[in-house]
Short mmCIF file of C-alpha atoms and ligand atoms in Angstrom, two decimals:
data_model
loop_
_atom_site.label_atom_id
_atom_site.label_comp_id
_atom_site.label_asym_id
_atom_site.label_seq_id
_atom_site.Cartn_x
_atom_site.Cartn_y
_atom_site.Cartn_z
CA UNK X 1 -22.30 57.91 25.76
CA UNK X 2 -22.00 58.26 21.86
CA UNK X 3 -23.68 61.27 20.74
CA UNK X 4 -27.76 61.90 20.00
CA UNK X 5 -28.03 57.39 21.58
CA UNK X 6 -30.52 56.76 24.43
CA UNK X 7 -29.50 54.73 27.49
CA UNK X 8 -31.89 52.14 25.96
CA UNK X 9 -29.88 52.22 22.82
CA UNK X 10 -26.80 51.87 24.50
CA UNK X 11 -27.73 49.17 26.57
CA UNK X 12 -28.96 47.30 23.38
CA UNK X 13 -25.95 47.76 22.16
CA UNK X 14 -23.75 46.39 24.65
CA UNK X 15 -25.85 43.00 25.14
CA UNK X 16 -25.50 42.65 20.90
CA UNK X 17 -21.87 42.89 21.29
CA UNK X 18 -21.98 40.56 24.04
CA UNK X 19 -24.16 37.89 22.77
CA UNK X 20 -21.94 38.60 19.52
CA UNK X 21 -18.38 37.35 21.45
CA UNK X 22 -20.15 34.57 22.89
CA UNK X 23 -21.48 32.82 20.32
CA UNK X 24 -18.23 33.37 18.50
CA UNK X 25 -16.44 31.80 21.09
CA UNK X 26 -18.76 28.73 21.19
CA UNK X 27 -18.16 28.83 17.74
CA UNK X 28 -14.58 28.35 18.08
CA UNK X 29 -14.73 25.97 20.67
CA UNK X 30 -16.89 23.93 18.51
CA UNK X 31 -14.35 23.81 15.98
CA UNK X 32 -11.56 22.88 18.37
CA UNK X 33 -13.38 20.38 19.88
CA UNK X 34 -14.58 18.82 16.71
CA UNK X 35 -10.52 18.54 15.72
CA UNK X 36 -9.56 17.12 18.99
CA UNK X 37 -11.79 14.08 18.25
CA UNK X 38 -11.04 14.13 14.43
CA UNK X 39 -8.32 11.13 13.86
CA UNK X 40 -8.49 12.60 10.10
CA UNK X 41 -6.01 15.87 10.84
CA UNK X 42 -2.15 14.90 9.76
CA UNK X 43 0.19 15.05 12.31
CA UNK X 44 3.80 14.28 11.19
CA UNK X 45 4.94 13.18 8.02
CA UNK X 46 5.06 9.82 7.00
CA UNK X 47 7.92 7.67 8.43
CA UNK X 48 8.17 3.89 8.45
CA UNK X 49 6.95 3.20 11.97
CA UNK X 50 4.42 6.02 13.12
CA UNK X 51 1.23 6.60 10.78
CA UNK X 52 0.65 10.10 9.50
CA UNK X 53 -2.97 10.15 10.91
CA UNK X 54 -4.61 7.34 12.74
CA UNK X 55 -6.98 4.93 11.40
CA UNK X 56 -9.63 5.71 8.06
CA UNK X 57 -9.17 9.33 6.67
CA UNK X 58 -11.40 10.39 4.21
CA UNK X 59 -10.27 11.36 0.37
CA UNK X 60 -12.52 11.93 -2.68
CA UNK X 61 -12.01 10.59 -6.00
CA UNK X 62 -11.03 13.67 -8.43
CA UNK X 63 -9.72 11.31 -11.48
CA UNK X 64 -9.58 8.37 -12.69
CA UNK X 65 -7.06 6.97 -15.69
CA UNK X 66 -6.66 3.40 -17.34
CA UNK X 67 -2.71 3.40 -17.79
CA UNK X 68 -2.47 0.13 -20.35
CA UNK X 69 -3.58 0.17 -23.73
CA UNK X 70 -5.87 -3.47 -22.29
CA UNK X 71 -7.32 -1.09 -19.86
CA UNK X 72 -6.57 -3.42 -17.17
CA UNK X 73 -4.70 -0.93 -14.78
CA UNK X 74 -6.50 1.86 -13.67
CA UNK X 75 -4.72 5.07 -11.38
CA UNK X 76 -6.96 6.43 -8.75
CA UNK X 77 -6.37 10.45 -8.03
CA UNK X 78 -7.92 11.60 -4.54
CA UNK X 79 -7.75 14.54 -2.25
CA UNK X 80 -8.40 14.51 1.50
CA UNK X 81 -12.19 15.80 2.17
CA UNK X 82 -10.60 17.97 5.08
CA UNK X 83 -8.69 19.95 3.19
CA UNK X 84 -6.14 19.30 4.97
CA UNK X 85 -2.41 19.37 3.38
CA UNK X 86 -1.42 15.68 3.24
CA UNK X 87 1.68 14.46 4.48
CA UNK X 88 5.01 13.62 2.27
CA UNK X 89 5.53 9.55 1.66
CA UNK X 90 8.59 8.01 1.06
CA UNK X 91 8.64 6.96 -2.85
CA UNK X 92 7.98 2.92 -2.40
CA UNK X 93 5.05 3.19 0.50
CA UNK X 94 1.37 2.27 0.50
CA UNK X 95 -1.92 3.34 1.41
CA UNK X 96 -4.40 0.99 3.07
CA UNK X 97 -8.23 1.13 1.72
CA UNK X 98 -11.21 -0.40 3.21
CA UNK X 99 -14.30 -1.32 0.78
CA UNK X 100 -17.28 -3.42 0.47
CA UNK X 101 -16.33 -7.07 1.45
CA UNK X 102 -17.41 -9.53 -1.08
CA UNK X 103 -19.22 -13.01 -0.86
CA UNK X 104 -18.26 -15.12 2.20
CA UNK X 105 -18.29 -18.71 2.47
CA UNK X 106 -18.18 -17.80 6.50
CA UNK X 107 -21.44 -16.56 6.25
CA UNK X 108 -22.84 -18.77 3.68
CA UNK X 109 -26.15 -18.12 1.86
CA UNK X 110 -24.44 -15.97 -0.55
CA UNK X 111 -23.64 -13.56 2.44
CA UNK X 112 -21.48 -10.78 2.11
CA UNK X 113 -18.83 -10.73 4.19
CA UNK X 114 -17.65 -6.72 6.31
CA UNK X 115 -15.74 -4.41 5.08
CA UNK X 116 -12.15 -5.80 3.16
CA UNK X 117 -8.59 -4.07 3.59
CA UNK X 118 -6.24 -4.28 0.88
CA UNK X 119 -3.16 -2.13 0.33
CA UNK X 120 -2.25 -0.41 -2.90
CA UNK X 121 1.47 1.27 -3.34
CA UNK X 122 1.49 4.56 -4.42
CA UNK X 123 2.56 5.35 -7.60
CA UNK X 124 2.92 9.21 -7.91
CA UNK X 125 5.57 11.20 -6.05
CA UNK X 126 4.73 12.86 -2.67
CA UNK X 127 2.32 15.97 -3.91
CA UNK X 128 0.66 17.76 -0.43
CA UNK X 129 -2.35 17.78 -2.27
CA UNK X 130 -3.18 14.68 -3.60
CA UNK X 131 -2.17 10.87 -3.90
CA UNK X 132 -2.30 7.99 -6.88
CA UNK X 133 -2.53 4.73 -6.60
CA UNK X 134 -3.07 2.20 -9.75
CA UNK X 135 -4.73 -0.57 -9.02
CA UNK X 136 -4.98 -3.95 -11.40
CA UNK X 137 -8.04 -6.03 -12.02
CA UNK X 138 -7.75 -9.39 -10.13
CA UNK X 139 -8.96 -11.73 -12.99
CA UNK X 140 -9.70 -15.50 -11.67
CA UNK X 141 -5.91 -16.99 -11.84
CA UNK X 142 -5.66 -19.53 -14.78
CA UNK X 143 -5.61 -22.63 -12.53
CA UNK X 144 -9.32 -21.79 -10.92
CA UNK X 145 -10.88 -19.98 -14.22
CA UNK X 146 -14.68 -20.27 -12.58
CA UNK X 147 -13.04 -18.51 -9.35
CA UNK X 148 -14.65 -15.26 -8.29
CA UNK X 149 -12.54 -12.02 -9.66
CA UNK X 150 -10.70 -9.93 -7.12
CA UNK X 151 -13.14 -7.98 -4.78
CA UNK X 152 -11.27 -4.81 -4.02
CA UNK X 153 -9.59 -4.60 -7.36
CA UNK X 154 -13.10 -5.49 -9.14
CA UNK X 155 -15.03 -2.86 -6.98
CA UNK X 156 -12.19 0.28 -8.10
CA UNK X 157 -12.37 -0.26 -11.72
CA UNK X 158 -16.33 -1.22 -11.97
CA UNK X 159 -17.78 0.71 -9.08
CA UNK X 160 -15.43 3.83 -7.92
CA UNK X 161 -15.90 7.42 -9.88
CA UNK X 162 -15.14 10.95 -9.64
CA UNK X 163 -16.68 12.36 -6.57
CA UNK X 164 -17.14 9.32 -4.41
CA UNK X 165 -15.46 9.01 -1.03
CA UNK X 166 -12.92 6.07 -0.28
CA UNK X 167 -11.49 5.55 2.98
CA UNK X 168 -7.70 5.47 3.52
CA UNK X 169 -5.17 4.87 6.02
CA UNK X 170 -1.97 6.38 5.99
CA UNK X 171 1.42 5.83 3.76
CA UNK X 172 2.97 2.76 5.39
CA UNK X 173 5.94 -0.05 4.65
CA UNK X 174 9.43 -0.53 4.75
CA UNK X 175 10.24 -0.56 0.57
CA UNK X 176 11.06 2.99 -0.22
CA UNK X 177 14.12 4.25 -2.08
CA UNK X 178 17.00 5.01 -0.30
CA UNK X 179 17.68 8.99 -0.69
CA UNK X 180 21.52 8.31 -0.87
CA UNK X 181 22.02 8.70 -4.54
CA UNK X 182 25.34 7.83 -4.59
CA UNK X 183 24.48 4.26 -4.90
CA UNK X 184 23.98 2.42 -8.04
CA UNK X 185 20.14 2.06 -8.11
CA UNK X 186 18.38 -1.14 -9.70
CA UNK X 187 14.30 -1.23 -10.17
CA UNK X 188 13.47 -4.85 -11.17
CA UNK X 189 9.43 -4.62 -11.85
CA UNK X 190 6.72 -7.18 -12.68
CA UNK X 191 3.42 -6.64 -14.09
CA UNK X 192 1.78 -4.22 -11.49
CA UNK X 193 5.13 -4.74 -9.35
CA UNK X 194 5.64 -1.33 -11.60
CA UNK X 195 3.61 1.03 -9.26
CA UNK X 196 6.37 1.43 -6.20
CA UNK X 197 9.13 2.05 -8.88
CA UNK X 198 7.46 4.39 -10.52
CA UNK X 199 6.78 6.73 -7.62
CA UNK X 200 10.65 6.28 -6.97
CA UNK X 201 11.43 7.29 -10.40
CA UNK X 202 9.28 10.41 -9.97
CA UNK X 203 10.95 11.03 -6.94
CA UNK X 204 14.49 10.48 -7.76
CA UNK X 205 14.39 12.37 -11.24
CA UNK X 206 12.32 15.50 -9.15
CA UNK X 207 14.90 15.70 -6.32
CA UNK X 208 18.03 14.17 -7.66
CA UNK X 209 18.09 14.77 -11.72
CA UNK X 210 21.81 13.18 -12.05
CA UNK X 211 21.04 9.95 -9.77
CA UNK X 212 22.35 7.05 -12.25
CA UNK X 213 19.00 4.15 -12.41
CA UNK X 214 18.14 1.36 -13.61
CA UNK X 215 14.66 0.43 -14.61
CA UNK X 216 13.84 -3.74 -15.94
CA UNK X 217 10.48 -4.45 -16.25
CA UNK X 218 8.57 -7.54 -17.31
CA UNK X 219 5.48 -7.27 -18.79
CA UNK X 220 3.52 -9.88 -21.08
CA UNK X 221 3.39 -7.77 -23.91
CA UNK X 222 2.86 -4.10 -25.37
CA UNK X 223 -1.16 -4.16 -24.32
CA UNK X 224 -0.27 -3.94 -20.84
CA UNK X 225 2.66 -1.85 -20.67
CA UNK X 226 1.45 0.27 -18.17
CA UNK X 227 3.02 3.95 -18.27
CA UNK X 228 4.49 3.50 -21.53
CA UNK X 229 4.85 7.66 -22.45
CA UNK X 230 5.78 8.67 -18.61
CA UNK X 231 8.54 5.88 -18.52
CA UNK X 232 9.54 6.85 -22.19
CA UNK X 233 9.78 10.83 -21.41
CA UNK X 234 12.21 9.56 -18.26
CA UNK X 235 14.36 7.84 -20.39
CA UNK X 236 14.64 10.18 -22.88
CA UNK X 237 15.48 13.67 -20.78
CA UNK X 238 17.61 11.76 -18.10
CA UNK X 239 20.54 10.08 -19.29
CA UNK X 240 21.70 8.19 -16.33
CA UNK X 241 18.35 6.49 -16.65
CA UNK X 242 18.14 3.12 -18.72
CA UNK X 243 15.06 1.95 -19.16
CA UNK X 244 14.71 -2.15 -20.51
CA UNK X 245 10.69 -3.31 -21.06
CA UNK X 246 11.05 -6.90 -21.47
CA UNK X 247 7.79 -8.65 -23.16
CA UNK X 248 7.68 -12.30 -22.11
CA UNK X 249 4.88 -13.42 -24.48
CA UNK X 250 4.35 -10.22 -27.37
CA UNK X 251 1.94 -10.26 -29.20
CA UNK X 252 2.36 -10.66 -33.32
CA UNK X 253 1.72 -6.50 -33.53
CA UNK X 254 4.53 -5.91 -30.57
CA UNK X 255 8.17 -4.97 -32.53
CA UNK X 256 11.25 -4.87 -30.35
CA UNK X 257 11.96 -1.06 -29.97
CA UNK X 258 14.39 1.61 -28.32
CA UNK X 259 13.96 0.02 -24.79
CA UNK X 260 11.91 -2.91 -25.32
CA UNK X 261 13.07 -6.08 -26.04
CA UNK X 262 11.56 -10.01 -25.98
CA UNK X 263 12.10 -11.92 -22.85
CA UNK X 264 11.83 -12.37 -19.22
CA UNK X 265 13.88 -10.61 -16.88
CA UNK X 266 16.27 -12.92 -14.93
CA UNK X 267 19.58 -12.84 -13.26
CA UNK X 268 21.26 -13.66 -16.87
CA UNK X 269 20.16 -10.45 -18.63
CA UNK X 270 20.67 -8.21 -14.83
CA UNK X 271 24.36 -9.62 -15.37
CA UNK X 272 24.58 -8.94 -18.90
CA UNK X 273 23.68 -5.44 -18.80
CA UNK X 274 24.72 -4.06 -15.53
CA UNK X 275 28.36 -2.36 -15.31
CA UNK X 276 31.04 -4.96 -13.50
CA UNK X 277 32.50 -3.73 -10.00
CA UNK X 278 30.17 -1.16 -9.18
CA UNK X 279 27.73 -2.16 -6.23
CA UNK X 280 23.96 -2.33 -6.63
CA UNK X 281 20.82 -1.52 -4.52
CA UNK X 282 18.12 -4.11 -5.82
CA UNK X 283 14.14 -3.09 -5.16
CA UNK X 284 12.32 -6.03 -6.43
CA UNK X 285 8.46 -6.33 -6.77
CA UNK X 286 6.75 -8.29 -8.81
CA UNK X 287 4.13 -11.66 -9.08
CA UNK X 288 5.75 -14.73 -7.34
CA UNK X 289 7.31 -16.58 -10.18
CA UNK X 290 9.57 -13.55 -10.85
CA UNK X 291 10.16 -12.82 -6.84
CA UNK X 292 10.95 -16.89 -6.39
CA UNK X 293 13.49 -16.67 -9.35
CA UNK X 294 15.44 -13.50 -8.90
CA UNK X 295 15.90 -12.96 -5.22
CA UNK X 296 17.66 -16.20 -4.38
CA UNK X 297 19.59 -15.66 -7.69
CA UNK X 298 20.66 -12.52 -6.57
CA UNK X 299 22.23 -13.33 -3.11
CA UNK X 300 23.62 -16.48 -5.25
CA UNK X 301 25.23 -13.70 -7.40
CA UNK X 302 27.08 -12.11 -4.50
CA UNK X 303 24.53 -9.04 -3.06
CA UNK X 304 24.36 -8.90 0.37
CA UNK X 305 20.98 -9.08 1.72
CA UNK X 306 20.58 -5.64 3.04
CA UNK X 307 21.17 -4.34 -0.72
CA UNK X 308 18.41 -6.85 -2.01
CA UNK X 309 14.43 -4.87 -0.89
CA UNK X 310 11.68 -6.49 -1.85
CA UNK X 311 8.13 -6.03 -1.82
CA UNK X 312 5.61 -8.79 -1.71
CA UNK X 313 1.99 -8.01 -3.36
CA UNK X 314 0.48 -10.26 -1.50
CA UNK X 315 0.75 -13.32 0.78
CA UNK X 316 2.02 -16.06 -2.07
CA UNK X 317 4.36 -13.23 -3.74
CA UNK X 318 7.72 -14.33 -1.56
CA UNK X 319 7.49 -16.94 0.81
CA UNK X 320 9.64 -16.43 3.77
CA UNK X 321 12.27 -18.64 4.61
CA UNK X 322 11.04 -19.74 8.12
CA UNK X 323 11.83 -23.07 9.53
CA UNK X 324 8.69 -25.22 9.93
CA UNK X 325 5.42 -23.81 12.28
CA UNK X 326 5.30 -24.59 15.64
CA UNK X 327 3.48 -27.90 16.42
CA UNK X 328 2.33 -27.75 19.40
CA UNK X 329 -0.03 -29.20 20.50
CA UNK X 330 -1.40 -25.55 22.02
CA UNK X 331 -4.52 -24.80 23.18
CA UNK X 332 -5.78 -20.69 21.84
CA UNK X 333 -8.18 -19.20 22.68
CA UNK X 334 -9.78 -16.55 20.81
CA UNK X 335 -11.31 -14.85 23.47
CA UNK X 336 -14.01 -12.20 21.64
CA UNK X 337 -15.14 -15.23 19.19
CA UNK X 338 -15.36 -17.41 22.57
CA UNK X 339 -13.71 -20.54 20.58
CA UNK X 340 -10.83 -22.28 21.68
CA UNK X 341 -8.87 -24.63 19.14
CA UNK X 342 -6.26 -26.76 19.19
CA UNK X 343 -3.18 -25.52 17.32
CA UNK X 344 -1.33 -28.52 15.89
CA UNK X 345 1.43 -27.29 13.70
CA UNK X 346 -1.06 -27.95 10.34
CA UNK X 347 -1.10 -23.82 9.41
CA UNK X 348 1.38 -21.42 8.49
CA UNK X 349 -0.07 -18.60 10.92
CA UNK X 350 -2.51 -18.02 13.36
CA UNK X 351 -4.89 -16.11 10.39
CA UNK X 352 -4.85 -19.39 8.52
CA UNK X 353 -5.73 -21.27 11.73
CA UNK X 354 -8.41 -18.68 12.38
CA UNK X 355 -9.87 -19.08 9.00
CA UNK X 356 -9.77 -23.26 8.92
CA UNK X 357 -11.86 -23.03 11.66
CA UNK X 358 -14.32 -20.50 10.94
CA UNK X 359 -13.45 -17.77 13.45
CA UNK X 360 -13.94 -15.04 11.55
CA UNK X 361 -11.20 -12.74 12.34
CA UNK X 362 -10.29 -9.36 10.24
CA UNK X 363 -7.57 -9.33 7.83
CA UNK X 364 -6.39 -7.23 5.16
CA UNK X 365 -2.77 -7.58 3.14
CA UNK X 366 -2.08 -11.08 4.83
CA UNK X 367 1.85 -10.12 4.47
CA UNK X 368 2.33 -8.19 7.82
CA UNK X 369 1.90 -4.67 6.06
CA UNK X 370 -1.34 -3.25 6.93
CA UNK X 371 -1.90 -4.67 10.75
CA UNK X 372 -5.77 -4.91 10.13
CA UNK X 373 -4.84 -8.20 11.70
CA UNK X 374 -3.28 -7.13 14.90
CA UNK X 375 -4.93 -8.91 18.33
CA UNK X 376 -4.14 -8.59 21.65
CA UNK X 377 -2.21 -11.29 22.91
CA UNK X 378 -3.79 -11.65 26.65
CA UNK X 379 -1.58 -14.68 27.53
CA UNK X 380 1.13 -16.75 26.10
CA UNK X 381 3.73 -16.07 23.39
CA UNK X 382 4.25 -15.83 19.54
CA UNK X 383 6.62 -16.44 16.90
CA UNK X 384 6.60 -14.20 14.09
CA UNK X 385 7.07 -15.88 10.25
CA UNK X 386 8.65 -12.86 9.14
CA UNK X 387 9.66 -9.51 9.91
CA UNK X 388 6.26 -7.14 9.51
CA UNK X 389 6.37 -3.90 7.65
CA UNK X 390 3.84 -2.69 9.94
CA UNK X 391 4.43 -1.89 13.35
CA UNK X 392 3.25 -4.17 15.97
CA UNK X 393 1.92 -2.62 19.84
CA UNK X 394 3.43 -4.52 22.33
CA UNK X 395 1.60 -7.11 23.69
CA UNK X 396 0.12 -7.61 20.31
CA UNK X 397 0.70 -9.81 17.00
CA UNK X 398 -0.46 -9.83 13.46
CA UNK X 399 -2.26 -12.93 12.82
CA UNK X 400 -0.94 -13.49 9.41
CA UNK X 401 2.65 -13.42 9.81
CA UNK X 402 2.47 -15.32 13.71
CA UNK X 403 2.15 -18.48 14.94
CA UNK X 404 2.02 -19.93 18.54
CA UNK X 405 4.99 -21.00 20.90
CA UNK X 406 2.91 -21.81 24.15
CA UNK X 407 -0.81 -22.06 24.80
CA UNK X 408 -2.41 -18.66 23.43
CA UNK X 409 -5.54 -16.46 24.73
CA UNK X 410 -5.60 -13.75 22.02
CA UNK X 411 -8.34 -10.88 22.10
CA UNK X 412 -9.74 -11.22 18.61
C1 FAD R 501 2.13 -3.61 0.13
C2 FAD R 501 1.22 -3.94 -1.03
C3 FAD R 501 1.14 -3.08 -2.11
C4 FAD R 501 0.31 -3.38 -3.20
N1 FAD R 501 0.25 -2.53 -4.25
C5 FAD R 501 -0.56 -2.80 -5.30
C6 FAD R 501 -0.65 -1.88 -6.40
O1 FAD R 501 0.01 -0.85 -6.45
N2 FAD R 501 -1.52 -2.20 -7.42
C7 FAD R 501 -2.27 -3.37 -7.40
O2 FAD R 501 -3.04 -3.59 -8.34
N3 FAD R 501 -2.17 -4.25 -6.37
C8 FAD R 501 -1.36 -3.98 -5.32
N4 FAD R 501 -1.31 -4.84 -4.26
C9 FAD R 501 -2.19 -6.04 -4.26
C10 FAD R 501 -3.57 -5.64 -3.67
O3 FAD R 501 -3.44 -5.30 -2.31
C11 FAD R 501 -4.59 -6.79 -3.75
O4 FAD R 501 -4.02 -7.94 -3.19
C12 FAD R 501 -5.06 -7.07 -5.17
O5 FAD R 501 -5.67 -5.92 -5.74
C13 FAD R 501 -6.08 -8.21 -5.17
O6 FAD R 501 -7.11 -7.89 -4.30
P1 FAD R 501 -8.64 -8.22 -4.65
O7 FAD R 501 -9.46 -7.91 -3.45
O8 FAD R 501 -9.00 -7.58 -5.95
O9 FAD R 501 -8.57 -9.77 -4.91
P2 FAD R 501 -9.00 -10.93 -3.89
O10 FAD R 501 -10.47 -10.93 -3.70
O11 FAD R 501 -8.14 -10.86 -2.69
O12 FAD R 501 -8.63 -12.21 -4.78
C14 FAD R 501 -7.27 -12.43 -5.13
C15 FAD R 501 -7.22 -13.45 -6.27
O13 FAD R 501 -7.76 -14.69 -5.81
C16 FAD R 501 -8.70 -15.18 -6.77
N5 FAD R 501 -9.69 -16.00 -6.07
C17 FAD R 501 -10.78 -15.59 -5.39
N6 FAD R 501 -11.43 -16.63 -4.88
C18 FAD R 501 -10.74 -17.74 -5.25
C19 FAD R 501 -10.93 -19.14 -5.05
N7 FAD R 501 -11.95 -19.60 -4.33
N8 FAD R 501 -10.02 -19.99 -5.59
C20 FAD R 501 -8.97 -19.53 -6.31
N9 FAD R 501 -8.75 -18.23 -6.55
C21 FAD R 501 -9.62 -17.35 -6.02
C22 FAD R 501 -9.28 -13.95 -7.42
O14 FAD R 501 -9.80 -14.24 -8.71
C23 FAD R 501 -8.05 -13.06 -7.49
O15 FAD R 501 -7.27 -13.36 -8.66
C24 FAD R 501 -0.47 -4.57 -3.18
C25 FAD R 501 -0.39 -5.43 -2.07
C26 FAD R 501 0.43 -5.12 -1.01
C27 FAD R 501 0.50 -6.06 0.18
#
C-alpha cells in the first residue's frame, strides 16, 4: 500500500482507474464501430472499375473561382469533412454530385422533382487533400431560349459557397491519360470539354516535365477562355508543350496572339500542324458538333480506334454507333413502380422508355458513367447501346445505355 493512503483510499483508487479503462474502451469501440458503418473512409485508390469509397462522401466547399473573364465557368475547391486523406485519381476522371432536383413535369404542379446526379470531371491534379471541379452554367440552348437553365450547373454557381457541404461520389470513368509518355500526346478541347485536359496537363507536366503535348482548344472567343494564365504559364516553362486557342466567333476586342488564333478546330488544322510519321494518342471532349466532326474524321485520317478516347459530356455529346433498338414487341416490367409497358422498338434505351411513360426512375449522367441508373434485372436479358464507363453488377443494367432483347422484369 502506497505510503501515509487508507484502505478506503486505496480502494477508491482502484475503482477510478477501473471505471477510467472502461469507459476508454467503450470509447474506442465507439469509434470503431462508428467507422465500420461509415461508407465515407477511402479504401484504395481510385482505379477505373472499383470506387474509392462507396456511395455519397461528404466534402466542404473551401473556395470558389470564376475561371473566364464572362464568369460563366466557375471551379469548386472541397475537402472531405472526415479528414480523411483522399484518394489519387487518374488525370481525365470524374466525381459524381447529388443536389436539389429541379421542377418536374412527373410531378406536375410545379413539383420539384428528388435529388439530381450529374458528373463533373476534375480539373486539378490528384492533391490528397482536396479536389476541383469547374463547372459551366447550363444557359437554355439557342433552339428552346424560354427553356429552364441547367439545374445542377444553375444551383453551383447561384446557390453553393464556402462552407457548405456537397455530396460526392468517388473519381470514376475510363478517359484518363495514359502514363506512357513515350507517346505523342494530343488534347483536342471544346468549350468546358477543357476541364479533363487540364487535370492531365497538371499531371503530365508534375510527373513527367519532358512528355512532348499537344493542347487545341476551341473556344468562342477571348471572354470565355477559361484558364487563360495557367494554360499560358504551361506553355511558356515547358517546351514540348504547344498550346493552339482557336476562337471560332472573337469578338471585335479579341487580337490573334502567341497561341491563339481565329477558327475552329478540325481535322484540317490537326493535319496541318501535327509532325508527319509520328503516331498520336487523341483525347477528345468537347460539345457535340465538335465530337460529331472530329472523331469520324480522325479514324478517316488513319488512327486506329484504340488511339482515338473520347469523353462525352452528356447524352447528345457522341452518339454511339449502334445498329437500330430492339423492337420487340416485349413486355417489362418495372417491378418497384408496379407498371408494366410494352417495349416496341420506339426508344433508344430503357431510361427513355421509363421516362415516356412516366415511371419515374433515377438517373444521373444518362451516358453510362455514373450508374445512378443501375436496376436489377430480375428476369430476361439486355443489350447494351454502348460500352459504360461505369461498372455494371452482374445481374444488373444501366437504364440509359440498355435496351431489351426478351421480355424484361427489372427491379426499379
Ligand atoms: C463524365 C462527365 C463529365 C462532365 N464534366 C463536366 C465538367 O467538368 N464541367 C461542366 O460544366 N460539365 C461537365 N459535365 C456535364 C454536367 O454533368 C451536366 O450535364 C451539365 O452541368 C448540365 O447539367 P444541368 O443540371 O446544369 O443541366 P440540365 O438541367 O440537365 O439541363 C441541360 C440543358 O437542357 C436545357 N433544358 C432544360 N429543359 C429543357 C427543355 N424542356 N427543352 C429544351 N432544353 C431544356 C437546359 O437549359 C440546359 O441547357 C460532365 C458530364 C459528364 C457525363
Amino acid at each position: 500500500m502506497p505510503v501515509g493512503m487508507t484502505t478506503l483510499q486505496l480502494l477508491f483508487l482502484i475503482v477510478f482507474v477501473l471505471l477510467l479503462q472502461l469507459i476508454c474502451g467503450i470509447g474506442v469501440s465507439v469509434w470503431r464501430w462508428r467507422n465500420s458503418l461509415s461508407a465515407d473512409a477511402p479504401s484504395t485508390p481510385a482505379n477505373a472499375s472499383s470506387p474509392a469509397w462507396p456511395y455519397w462522401r461528404n466534402f466542404r466547399i473551401t473556395r470558389r473561382a470564376f475561371e473566364d473573364d464572362a464568369r460563366t465557368q466557375c471551379s469548386f475547391y472541397f475537402e472531405p469533412v472526415d479528414g480523411a486523406p483522399l484518394p489519387p485519381f487518374k488525370p481525365g476522371q470524374f466525381l459524381t454530385f447529388s443536389a436539389p432536383g429541379g421542377p418536374s413535369p412527373l410531378i406536375g404542379d410545379g413539383g420539384l422533382s428528388g435529388p439530381i446526379t450529374r458528373c463533373y470531371s476534375l480539373s486539378s491534379r490528384p492533391d490528397p487533400a482536396n479536389y476541383r471541379v469547374t463547372i459551366k452554367r447550363a444557359a437554355a440552348p439557342a433552339a428552346f431560349p424560354n427553356a429552364p437553365p441547367g439545374i445542377c450547373s444553375s444551383y453551383f454557381h447561384d446557390r453553393v459557397q464556402v462552407g457548405d457541404i456537397i455530396k460526392v461520389k468517388a473519381p470514376a470513368g475510363q478517359f484518363f491519360l495514359d502514363a506512357d509518355p513515350s507517346r505523342a500526346t494530343v488534347l483536342v478541347a471544346g468549350g468546358i470539354g477543357i476541364t479533363p485536359m487540364l487535370s492531365m496537363l497538371l499531371w503530365a507536366f508534375a510527373e513527367q516535365p519532358d512528355r512532348t503535348l499537344h493542347l487545341f482548344y476551341g473556344v468562342q472567343n477571348g471572354a470565355v477562355y477559361a484558364f487563360r494564365t495557367t494554360l499560358e504559364e504551361l506553355a511558356q516553362s515547358h517546351p514540348n508543350f504547344r498550346l493552339h486557342v482557336l476562337y471560332d466567333t472573337p469578338s471585335p476586342s479579341d487580337g490573334e496572339g502567341l497561341h491563339v488564333s481565329v477558327g475552329r478546330v478540325d481535322i484540317d488544322l490537326l493535319k496541318r500542324t501535327l509532325p508527319d510519321g509520328v503516331a498520336h494518342t487523341f483525347y477528345v471532349c468537347g460539345p457535340p458538333a465538335m465530337m460529331e466532326s472530329i472523331v469520324p474524321a480522325l479514324r478517316a485520317w488513319g488512327i486506329p480506334t484504340s488511339d482515338i478516347r473520347t469523353e462525352a459530356f452528356g447524352p447528345a455529346s457522341l452518339r454511339p454507333s449502334v445498329s437500330a433498338p430492339e423492337a420487340g414487341p416485349f413486355d417489362v416490367r418495372f417491378r418497384r413502380a408496379g407498371r408494366s409497358i410494352i417495349w416496341n422498338g420506339q426508344d433508344a434505351s430503357l431510361l427513355d422508355f421509363a421516362e415516356r411513360n412516366g415511371v419515374e426512375v433515377d438517373s444521373g449522367c444518362r451516358s453510362g458513367s455514373c450508374g445512378t441508373c443501375e436496376a436489377n434485372i430480375v428476369s430476361g436479358s439486355v443489350r447494351e447501346t454502348q460500352k459504360p464507363d461505369y461498372e455494371v453488377r452482374d445481374g444488373h443494367c444501366l437504364l440509359c445505355v440498355s435496351v431489351p432483347t426478351s421480355a424484361l422484369v427489372l427491379e426499379a
